[in-house]
mmCIF file of C-alpha atoms in Angstrom:
data_model
loop_
_atom_site.group_PDB
_atom_site.id
_atom_site.type_symbol
_atom_site.label_atom_id
_atom_site.label_comp_id
_atom_site.label_asym_id
_atom_site.label_seq_id
_atom_site.Cartn_x
_atom_site.Cartn_y
_atom_site.Cartn_z
ATOM 1 C CA UNK A 104 -0.090 0.008 0.082
ATOM 2 C CA UNK A 105 1.090 3.561 -0.650
ATOM 3 C CA UNK A 106 1.869 5.966 2.103
ATOM 4 C CA UNK A 107 2.431 9.660 1.344
ATOM 5 C CA UNK A 108 4.558 12.294 3.038
ATOM 6 C CA UNK A 109 3.498 15.776 2.111
ATOM 7 C CA UNK A 110 6.008 18.628 2.662
ATOM 8 C CA UNK A 111 3.964 21.620 4.151
ATOM 9 C CA UNK A 112 4.241 25.052 2.533
ATOM 10 C CA UNK A 113 3.851 27.938 4.886
ATOM 11 C CA UNK A 114 4.799 31.690 5.407
ATOM 12 C CA UNK A 115 4.555 33.758 8.439
ATOM 13 C CA UNK A 116 2.808 31.179 10.600
ATOM 14 C CA UNK A 117 0.007 30.444 8.037
ATOM 15 C CA UNK A 118 -0.263 27.339 5.865
ATOM 16 C CA UNK A 119 -0.385 27.817 2.124
ATOM 17 C CA UNK A 120 -3.561 26.308 0.560
ATOM 18 C CA UNK A 121 -1.300 24.572 -1.851
ATOM 19 C CA UNK A 122 -0.529 21.882 0.836
ATOM 20 C CA UNK A 123 -4.389 21.011 0.924
ATOM 21 C CA UNK A 124 -4.283 20.562 -2.862
ATOM 22 C CA UNK A 125 -1.341 18.225 -2.259
ATOM 23 C CA UNK A 126 -3.486 16.313 -0.111
ATOM 24 C CA UNK A 127 -6.287 16.071 -2.577
ATOM 25 C CA UNK A 128 -3.687 14.672 -5.031
ATOM 26 C CA UNK A 129 -2.535 12.186 -2.365
ATOM 27 C CA UNK A 130 -5.976 10.901 -1.739
ATOM 28 C CA UNK A 131 -6.457 9.998 -5.269
ATOM 29 C CA UNK A 132 -3.755 7.231 -4.605
ATOM 30 C CA UNK A 133 -6.111 5.684 -2.136
ATOM 31 C CA UNK A 134 -3.190 5.352 0.322
ATOM 32 C CA UNK A 135 -2.904 3.666 3.597
ATOM 33 C CA UNK A 136 -1.908 6.902 5.016
ATOM 34 C CA UNK A 137 -1.287 10.633 4.341
ATOM 35 C CA UNK A 138 1.270 12.383 6.659
ATOM 36 C CA UNK A 139 2.209 16.096 6.575
ATOM 37 C CA UNK A 140 5.552 17.322 7.619
ATOM 38 C CA UNK A 141 6.168 20.818 8.824
ATOM 39 C CA UNK A 142 9.623 22.392 9.073
ATOM 40 C CA UNK A 143 9.803 25.469 11.015
ATOM 41 C CA UNK A 144 11.472 27.373 13.976
ATOM 42 C CA UNK A 145 8.238 27.117 15.834
ATOM 43 C CA UNK A 146 5.729 24.576 13.886
ATOM 44 C CA UNK A 147 3.212 24.296 16.649
ATOM 45 C CA UNK A 148 0.308 26.760 15.017
ATOM 46 C CA UNK A 149 1.104 25.519 11.488
ATOM 47 C CA UNK A 150 0.967 21.845 12.553
ATOM 48 C CA UNK A 151 -2.385 22.418 14.403
ATOM 49 C CA UNK A 152 -3.657 23.969 11.080
ATOM 50 C CA UNK A 153 -2.385 21.027 8.994
ATOM 51 C CA UNK A 154 -3.922 18.482 11.306
ATOM 52 C CA UNK A 155 -7.610 19.850 10.410
ATOM 53 C CA UNK A 156 -7.072 19.087 6.757
ATOM 54 C CA UNK A 157 -9.687 16.247 6.128
ATOM 55 C CA UNK A 158 -7.736 12.887 5.275
ATOM 56 C CA UNK A 159 -4.474 13.608 6.890
ATOM 57 C CA UNK A 160 -3.451 10.681 9.459
ATOM 58 C CA UNK A 161 -0.435 12.460 11.345
ATOM 59 C CA UNK A 162 1.210 15.800 11.255
ATOM 60 C CA UNK A 163 5.064 15.682 11.785
ATOM 61 C CA UNK A 164 6.494 18.810 13.553
ATOM 62 C CA UNK A 165 10.080 19.482 13.220
ATOM 63 C CA UNK A 166 11.249 22.489 15.349
ATOM 64 C CA UNK A 167 14.739 23.881 14.578
ATOM 65 C CA UNK A 168 15.774 27.511 14.319
ATOM 66 C CA UNK A 169 17.512 26.521 10.922
ATOM 67 C CA UNK A 170 13.945 26.184 9.532
ATOM 68 C CA UNK A 171 12.919 29.686 10.500
ATOM 69 C CA UNK A 172 13.098 30.431 6.582
ATOM 70 C CA UNK A 173 12.486 28.030 3.765
ATOM 71 C CA UNK A 174 16.063 27.212 2.364
ATOM 72 C CA UNK A 175 15.951 24.163 -0.054
ATOM 73 C CA UNK A 176 19.409 23.225 0.752
ATOM 74 C CA UNK A 177 18.676 22.965 4.614
ATOM 75 C CA UNK A 178 15.266 21.381 4.603
ATOM 76 C CA UNK A 179 16.017 18.714 2.070
ATOM 77 C CA UNK A 180 18.521 16.735 4.137
ATOM 78 C CA UNK A 181 15.585 16.758 6.828
ATOM 79 C CA UNK A 182 12.904 15.825 4.405
ATOM 80 C CA UNK A 183 15.078 13.000 2.889
ATOM 81 C CA UNK A 184 15.923 11.440 6.624
ATOM 82 C CA UNK A 185 12.125 11.504 7.224
ATOM 83 C CA UNK A 186 11.088 10.118 3.823
ATOM 84 C CA UNK A 187 12.194 6.564 5.154
ATOM 85 C CA UNK A 188 9.101 4.254 5.168
ATOM 86 C CA UNK A 189 7.093 6.324 2.444
ATOM 87 C CA UNK A 190 6.397 5.354 -0.858
ATOM 88 C CA UNK A 191 5.715 8.669 -2.147
ATOM 89 C CA UNK A 192 6.966 12.242 -1.027
ATOM 90 C CA UNK A 193 4.879 15.301 -2.451
ATOM 91 C CA UNK A 194 5.356 19.000 -2.699
ATOM 92 C CA UNK A 195 3.263 21.753 -4.199
ATOM 93 C CA UNK A 196 4.585 22.889 -7.831
ATOM 94 C CA UNK A 197 4.969 26.429 -6.357
ATOM 95 C CA UNK A 198 8.086 28.476 -6.072
ATOM 96 C CA UNK A 199 8.854 26.807 -2.777
ATOM 97 C CA UNK A 200 8.143 23.163 -4.059
ATOM 98 C CA UNK A 201 10.265 23.678 -7.346
ATOM 99 C CA UNK A 202 12.990 24.807 -5.235
ATOM 100 C CA UNK A 203 12.717 22.106 -2.496
ATOM 101 C CA UNK A 204 11.920 18.761 -4.057
ATOM 102 C CA UNK A 205 14.434 18.405 -6.750
ATOM 103 C CA UNK A 206 17.008 18.721 -3.907
ATOM 104 C CA UNK A 207 15.154 15.817 -1.779
ATOM 105 C CA UNK A 208 14.900 13.609 -5.188
ATOM 106 C CA UNK A 209 18.801 14.196 -5.579
ATOM 107 C CA UNK A 210 19.382 13.224 -1.932
ATOM 108 C CA UNK A 211 17.377 9.996 -2.136
ATOM 109 C CA UNK A 212 18.965 9.109 -5.728
ATOM 110 C CA UNK A 213 15.517 9.217 -7.571
ATOM 111 C CA UNK A 214 14.435 11.015 -10.491
ATOM 112 C CA UNK A 215 11.453 13.625 -9.515
ATOM 113 C CA UNK A 216 8.106 13.776 -11.457
ATOM 114 C CA UNK A 217 7.003 17.302 -11.810
ATOM 115 C CA UNK A 218 3.441 18.970 -12.168
ATOM 116 C CA UNK A 219 1.315 15.916 -11.153
ATOM 117 C CA UNK A 220 -2.113 17.007 -12.537
ATOM 118 C CA UNK A 221 -4.006 13.521 -12.597
ATOM 119 C CA UNK A 222 -3.552 10.071 -11.015
ATOM 120 C CA UNK A 223 -3.718 6.907 -13.254
ATOM 121 C CA UNK A 224 -2.353 4.575 -10.866
ATOM 122 C CA UNK A 225 0.070 4.266 -7.710
ATOM 123 C CA UNK A 226 3.222 5.304 -9.887
ATOM 124 C CA UNK A 227 1.455 6.265 -13.170
ATOM 125 C CA UNK A 228 0.579 10.101 -13.565
ATOM 126 C CA UNK A 229 -0.443 12.639 -16.203
ATOM 127 C CA UNK A 230 1.501 15.778 -16.493
ATOM 128 C CA UNK A 231 1.660 18.649 -19.024
ATOM 129 C CA UNK A 232 4.386 19.481 -21.467
ATOM 130 C CA UNK A 233 4.952 21.879 -24.195
ATOM 131 C CA UNK A 234 3.632 24.707 -22.047
ATOM 132 C CA UNK A 235 0.464 22.657 -21.394
ATOM 133 C CA UNK A 236 -0.436 22.192 -25.248
ATOM 134 C CA UNK A 237 0.030 18.250 -24.570
ATOM 135 C CA UNK A 238 -0.499 15.996 -21.690
ATOM 136 C CA UNK A 239 1.901 13.034 -21.037
ATOM 137 C CA UNK A 240 1.485 9.912 -19.062
ATOM 138 C CA UNK A 241 4.447 8.950 -17.168
ATOM 139 C CA UNK A 242 5.207 5.927 -15.123
ATOM 140 C CA UNK A 243 7.829 5.971 -12.417
ATOM 141 C CA UNK A 244 9.624 2.927 -10.903
ATOM 142 C CA UNK A 245 7.388 1.237 -8.235
ATOM 143 C CA UNK A 246 10.727 -0.147 -6.519
ATOM 144 C CA UNK A 247 11.842 3.351 -5.202
ATOM 145 C CA UNK A 248 10.657 6.184 -3.287
ATOM 146 C CA UNK A 249 8.536 8.722 -5.702
ATOM 147 C CA UNK A 250 9.442 12.070 -5.394
ATOM 148 C CA UNK A 251 6.845 14.740 -7.142
ATOM 149 C CA UNK A 252 5.476 18.108 -7.142
ATOM 150 C CA UNK A 253 1.947 18.550 -7.515
ATOM 151 C CA UNK A 254 0.278 21.000 -10.044
ATOM 152 C CA UNK A 255 -1.822 22.964 -7.638
ATOM 153 C CA UNK A 256 -3.995 24.472 -10.269
ATOM 154 C CA UNK A 257 -5.324 21.047 -11.219
ATOM 155 C CA UNK A 258 -6.487 20.025 -7.523
ATOM 156 C CA UNK A 259 -9.102 21.163 -5.345
ATOM 157 C CA UNK A 260 -8.213 22.015 -1.832
ATOM 158 C CA UNK A 261 -8.953 19.081 0.566
ATOM 159 C CA UNK A 262 -11.551 19.732 3.017
ATOM 160 C CA UNK A 263 -11.468 20.740 6.600
ATOM 161 C CA UNK A 264 -12.744 18.832 9.557
ATOM 162 C CA UNK A 265 -9.786 16.563 10.152
ATOM 163 C CA UNK A 266 -8.182 15.663 13.677
ATOM 164 C CA UNK A 267 -4.911 14.359 12.866
ATOM 165 C CA UNK A 268 -2.526 13.665 15.398
ATOM 166 C CA UNK A 269 0.550 15.957 15.901
ATOM 167 C CA UNK A 270 3.940 14.298 16.530
ATOM 168 C CA UNK A 271 7.075 16.243 17.190
ATOM 169 C CA UNK A 272 10.394 14.811 15.492
ATOM 170 C CA UNK A 273 13.848 15.741 15.618
ATOM 171 C CA UNK A 274 16.319 14.963 12.642
ATOM 172 C CA UNK A 275 20.084 14.215 13.276
ATOM 173 C CA UNK A 276 21.404 15.126 10.004
ATOM 174 C CA UNK A 277 24.194 17.448 8.894
ATOM 175 C CA UNK A 278 22.825 20.749 7.728
ATOM 176 C CA UNK A 279 24.901 22.588 4.943
ATOM 177 C CA UNK A 280 26.293 25.985 5.838
ATOM 178 C CA UNK A 281 27.288 27.084 2.227
ATOM 179 C CA UNK A 282 23.546 28.492 1.755
ATOM 180 C CA UNK A 283 22.241 30.930 4.046
ATOM 181 C CA UNK A 284 19.358 33.393 4.316
ATOM 182 C CA UNK A 285 19.695 37.058 3.471
ATOM 183 C CA UNK A 286 16.395 38.312 2.938
ATOM 184 C CA UNK A 287 13.025 38.339 1.040
ATOM 185 C CA UNK A 288 12.214 40.639 -1.481
ATOM 186 C CA UNK A 289 8.467 40.739 -1.885
ATOM 187 C CA UNK A 290 5.979 43.324 -2.637
ATOM 188 C CA UNK A 291 3.609 44.148 0.227
ATOM 189 C CA UNK A 292 -0.118 43.994 -0.476
ATOM 190 C CA UNK A 293 -3.642 43.989 1.279
ATOM 191 C CA UNK A 294 -5.160 42.042 -1.897
ATOM 192 C CA UNK A 295 -5.346 38.319 -2.041
ATOM 193 C CA UNK A 296 -2.300 36.178 -2.948
ATOM 194 C CA UNK A 297 -2.245 35.822 -6.502
ATOM 195 C CA UNK A 298 -1.612 31.933 -6.538
ATOM 196 C CA UNK A 299 -4.403 31.123 -4.178
ATOM 197 C CA UNK A 300 -6.918 33.906 -4.763
ATOM 198 C CA UNK A 301 -10.396 32.862 -5.956
ATOM 199 C CA UNK A 302 -10.701 35.995 -8.290
ATOM 200 C CA UNK A 303 -7.961 37.721 -10.219
ATOM 201 C CA UNK A 304 -7.862 40.755 -12.676
ATOM 202 C CA UNK A 305 -4.881 40.819 -14.752
ATOM 203 C CA UNK A 306 -3.605 43.628 -17.094
ATOM 204 C CA UNK A 307 -1.587 43.314 -20.267
ATOM 205 C CA UNK A 308 0.407 45.412 -22.676
ATOM 206 C CA UNK A 309 -2.839 46.939 -23.748
ATOM 207 C CA UNK A 310 -2.988 48.946 -20.615
ATOM 208 C CA UNK A 311 -0.424 51.126 -21.800
ATOM 209 C CA UNK A 312 1.669 52.258 -18.834
ATOM 210 C CA UNK A 313 2.319 51.732 -15.041
ATOM 211 C CA UNK A 314 0.252 54.679 -14.364
ATOM 212 C CA UNK A 315 -2.477 53.381 -16.276
ATOM 213 C CA UNK A 316 -2.324 50.134 -14.375
ATOM 214 C CA UNK A 317 -4.102 51.865 -11.596
ATOM 215 C CA UNK A 318 -7.582 50.985 -13.316
ATOM 216 C CA UNK A 319 -6.531 47.283 -12.852
ATOM 217 C CA UNK A 320 -6.016 47.721 -9.180
ATOM 218 C CA UNK A 321 -9.188 49.698 -8.981
ATOM 219 C CA UNK A 322 -11.290 46.942 -10.449
ATOM 220 C CA UNK A 323 -9.623 44.422 -8.521
ATOM 221 C CA UNK A 324 -10.293 46.258 -5.169
ATOM 222 C CA UNK A 325 -13.953 46.302 -6.340
ATOM 223 C CA UNK A 326 -14.031 42.687 -6.696
ATOM 224 C CA UNK A 327 -11.910 41.606 -3.787
ATOM 225 C CA UNK A 328 -9.529 40.099 -6.328
ATOM 226 C CA UNK A 329 -5.818 39.656 -6.623
ATOM 227 C CA UNK A 330 -3.762 41.439 -9.477
ATOM 228 C CA UNK A 331 -1.910 39.736 -12.163
ATOM 229 C CA UNK A 332 -0.276 40.646 -15.482
ATOM 230 C CA UNK A 333 0.962 39.402 -18.839
ATOM 231 C CA UNK A 334 4.726 38.954 -19.155
ATOM 232 C CA UNK A 335 4.552 41.743 -21.673
ATOM 233 C CA UNK A 336 3.316 44.070 -19.025
ATOM 234 C CA UNK A 337 6.055 42.823 -16.637
ATOM 235 C CA UNK A 338 8.700 43.283 -19.305
ATOM 236 C CA UNK A 339 7.507 46.755 -20.198
ATOM 237 C CA UNK A 340 7.860 47.628 -16.304
ATOM 238 C CA UNK A 341 4.100 48.354 -15.678
ATOM 239 C CA UNK A 342 4.384 45.887 -12.565
ATOM 240 C CA UNK A 343 6.885 43.772 -10.741
ATOM 241 C CA UNK A 344 7.591 40.342 -11.922
ATOM 242 C CA UNK A 345 5.746 38.392 -9.062
ATOM 243 C CA UNK A 346 2.540 39.496 -10.664
ATOM 244 C CA UNK A 347 3.173 37.393 -13.896
ATOM 245 C CA UNK A 348 0.777 34.970 -14.957
ATOM 246 C CA UNK A 349 1.874 32.282 -17.391
ATOM 247 C CA UNK A 350 4.324 29.664 -18.342
ATOM 248 C CA UNK A 351 7.093 31.710 -16.952
ATOM 249 C CA UNK A 352 5.289 32.949 -14.155
ATOM 250 C CA UNK A 353 2.442 31.669 -11.759
ATOM 251 C CA UNK A 354 0.064 28.892 -12.876
ATOM 252 C CA UNK A 355 -3.331 29.923 -11.274
ATOM 253 C CA UNK A 356 -6.819 28.452 -10.986
ATOM 254 C CA UNK A 357 -9.129 31.203 -9.701
ATOM 255 C CA UNK A 358 -12.947 31.017 -10.158
ATOM 256 C CA UNK A 359 -12.906 34.111 -11.858
ATOM 257 C CA UNK A 360 -10.297 35.395 -14.171
ATOM 258 C CA UNK A 361 -10.541 38.779 -15.887
ATOM 259 C CA UNK A 362 -8.054 39.681 -18.655
ATOM 260 C CA UNK A 363 -7.869 43.304 -19.429
ATOM 261 C CA UNK A 364 -5.739 44.415 -22.592
ATOM 262 C CA UNK A 365 -4.234 40.856 -22.743
ATOM 263 C CA UNK A 366 -3.923 39.492 -26.283
ATOM 264 C CA UNK A 367 -3.631 36.003 -25.000
ATOM 265 C CA UNK A 368 -0.271 34.565 -26.046
ATOM 266 C CA UNK A 369 0.070 30.730 -25.598
ATOM 267 C CA UNK A 370 2.504 31.185 -22.738
ATOM 268 C CA UNK A 371 -0.331 33.280 -20.845
ATOM 269 C CA UNK A 372 -3.099 30.889 -21.451
ATOM 270 C CA UNK A 373 -0.862 28.100 -20.176
ATOM 271 C CA UNK A 374 -1.042 29.785 -16.598
ATOM 272 C CA UNK A 375 -4.978 30.086 -16.715
ATOM 273 C CA UNK A 376 -6.106 27.074 -18.243
ATOM 274 C CA UNK A 377 -7.680 25.782 -15.070
ATOM 275 C CA UNK A 378 -9.612 28.923 -14.453
ATOM 276 C CA UNK A 379 -13.298 28.690 -13.848
ATOM 277 C CA UNK A 380 -14.765 31.654 -15.693
ATOM 278 C CA UNK A 381 -12.624 33.697 -17.880
ATOM 279 C CA UNK A 382 -13.646 37.226 -18.839
ATOM 280 C CA UNK A 383 -11.490 39.117 -21.731
ATOM 281 C CA UNK A 384 -11.858 42.701 -22.495
ATOM 282 C CA UNK A 385 -9.744 43.881 -25.408
ATOM 283 C CA UNK A 386 -10.257 46.358 -28.354
ATOM 284 C CA UNK A 387 -9.024 43.859 -30.730
ATOM 285 C CA UNK A 388 -11.894 41.502 -31.533
ATOM 286 C CA UNK A 389 -9.392 38.830 -33.078
ATOM 287 C CA UNK A 390 -7.239 38.748 -30.042
ATOM 288 C CA UNK A 391 -6.591 35.088 -29.160
ATOM 289 C CA UNK A 392 -7.799 35.416 -25.602
ATOM 290 C CA UNK A 393 -11.317 35.517 -27.065
ATOM 291 C CA UNK A 394 -11.000 31.976 -28.237
ATOM 292 C CA UNK A 395 -10.954 30.677 -24.719
ATOM 293 C CA UNK A 396 -12.920 33.357 -22.782
ATOM 294 C CA UNK A 397 -16.488 32.458 -21.336
ATOM 295 C CA UNK A 398 -17.362 36.291 -21.663
ATOM 296 C CA UNK A 399 -15.947 38.796 -24.113
ATOM 297 C CA UNK A 400 -16.119 42.687 -24.206
ATOM 298 C CA UNK A 401 -14.618 44.177 -27.260
ATOM 299 C CA UNK A 402 -13.895 47.848 -26.749
ATOM 300 C CA UNK A 403 -11.691 50.353 -25.021
ATOM 301 C CA UNK A 404 -10.656 49.190 -21.578
ATOM 302 C CA UNK A 405 -10.635 52.906 -20.242
ATOM 303 C CA UNK A 406 -14.295 53.083 -21.405
ATOM 304 C CA UNK A 407 -15.477 49.605 -20.102
ATOM 305 C CA UNK A 408 -13.546 49.266 -16.581
ATOM 306 C CA UNK A 409 -15.173 52.406 -15.101
ATOM 307 C CA UNK A 410 -18.492 51.197 -16.266
ATOM 308 C CA UNK A 411 -17.885 47.986 -14.667
ATOM 309 C CA UNK A 412 -16.732 49.620 -11.403
ATOM 310 C CA UNK A 413 -19.956 51.854 -11.457
ATOM 311 C CA UNK A 414 -22.227 48.804 -11.863
ATOM 312 C CA UNK A 415 -20.304 47.077 -9.099
ATOM 313 C CA UNK A 416 -20.659 50.011 -6.784
#
């Protein structure tokens, strides 16, 4: 029987929603048990939150000051040591997971499977390739531990209501000193996190300038939405790159995605293919974004957005 260990992603004492999505992926295996590993300086509150996820059997909490910040080279030896006895080790396919899980796989001497989007069997999965234009079925050797990242946009969050036990553990492994934490450079915002938001408003090159991007922020605030952007808008300097949505940015799956002044390059569409309702606003009626949009508005965004805001008010 399969036994799955999920490495929890968290920040500032809060569990990232991607962890619950990893639990959904693990449940598709019908495993004997699903455990969550929390690595932190003080993991108590995070472990308690993880224990409430339905389907989790046990939460393993490792307290170590070295885990105060998520450094892959420091956390990977601990994960690899605790992976003994597990058939699968999962992490989210986020910046955190993409950094950590390859290190874990290397320490275990196995190949990583990336971006799991569907489970076909205990060691057989589907994952996207070619910017999401094709889906490939991959099979990993059943004789070794399977290390994988889970494509969070393809899975729902596992529900609440769990009551898993929380166990503390210590890991006696040598931690490297060649990598150290310097600081975290991140934009501060009261808006929802882009990667986990239920509603997202994104702007593209058609917005025209950093100053004009205020109309995107205004609509997002009316909707209680996160703000995103196309790569063209990021490259033009309208917004910082942490807002980029697409193949080389964030892969998201909001319930509502509003694309404003975005033409719809395939690289951008890769990032929103799992979105619920897609609304496109563009003055070019032939823009590719309209081919995948559920609702399309052809017109000047600087006329349409104020009208939308007035209607929302």
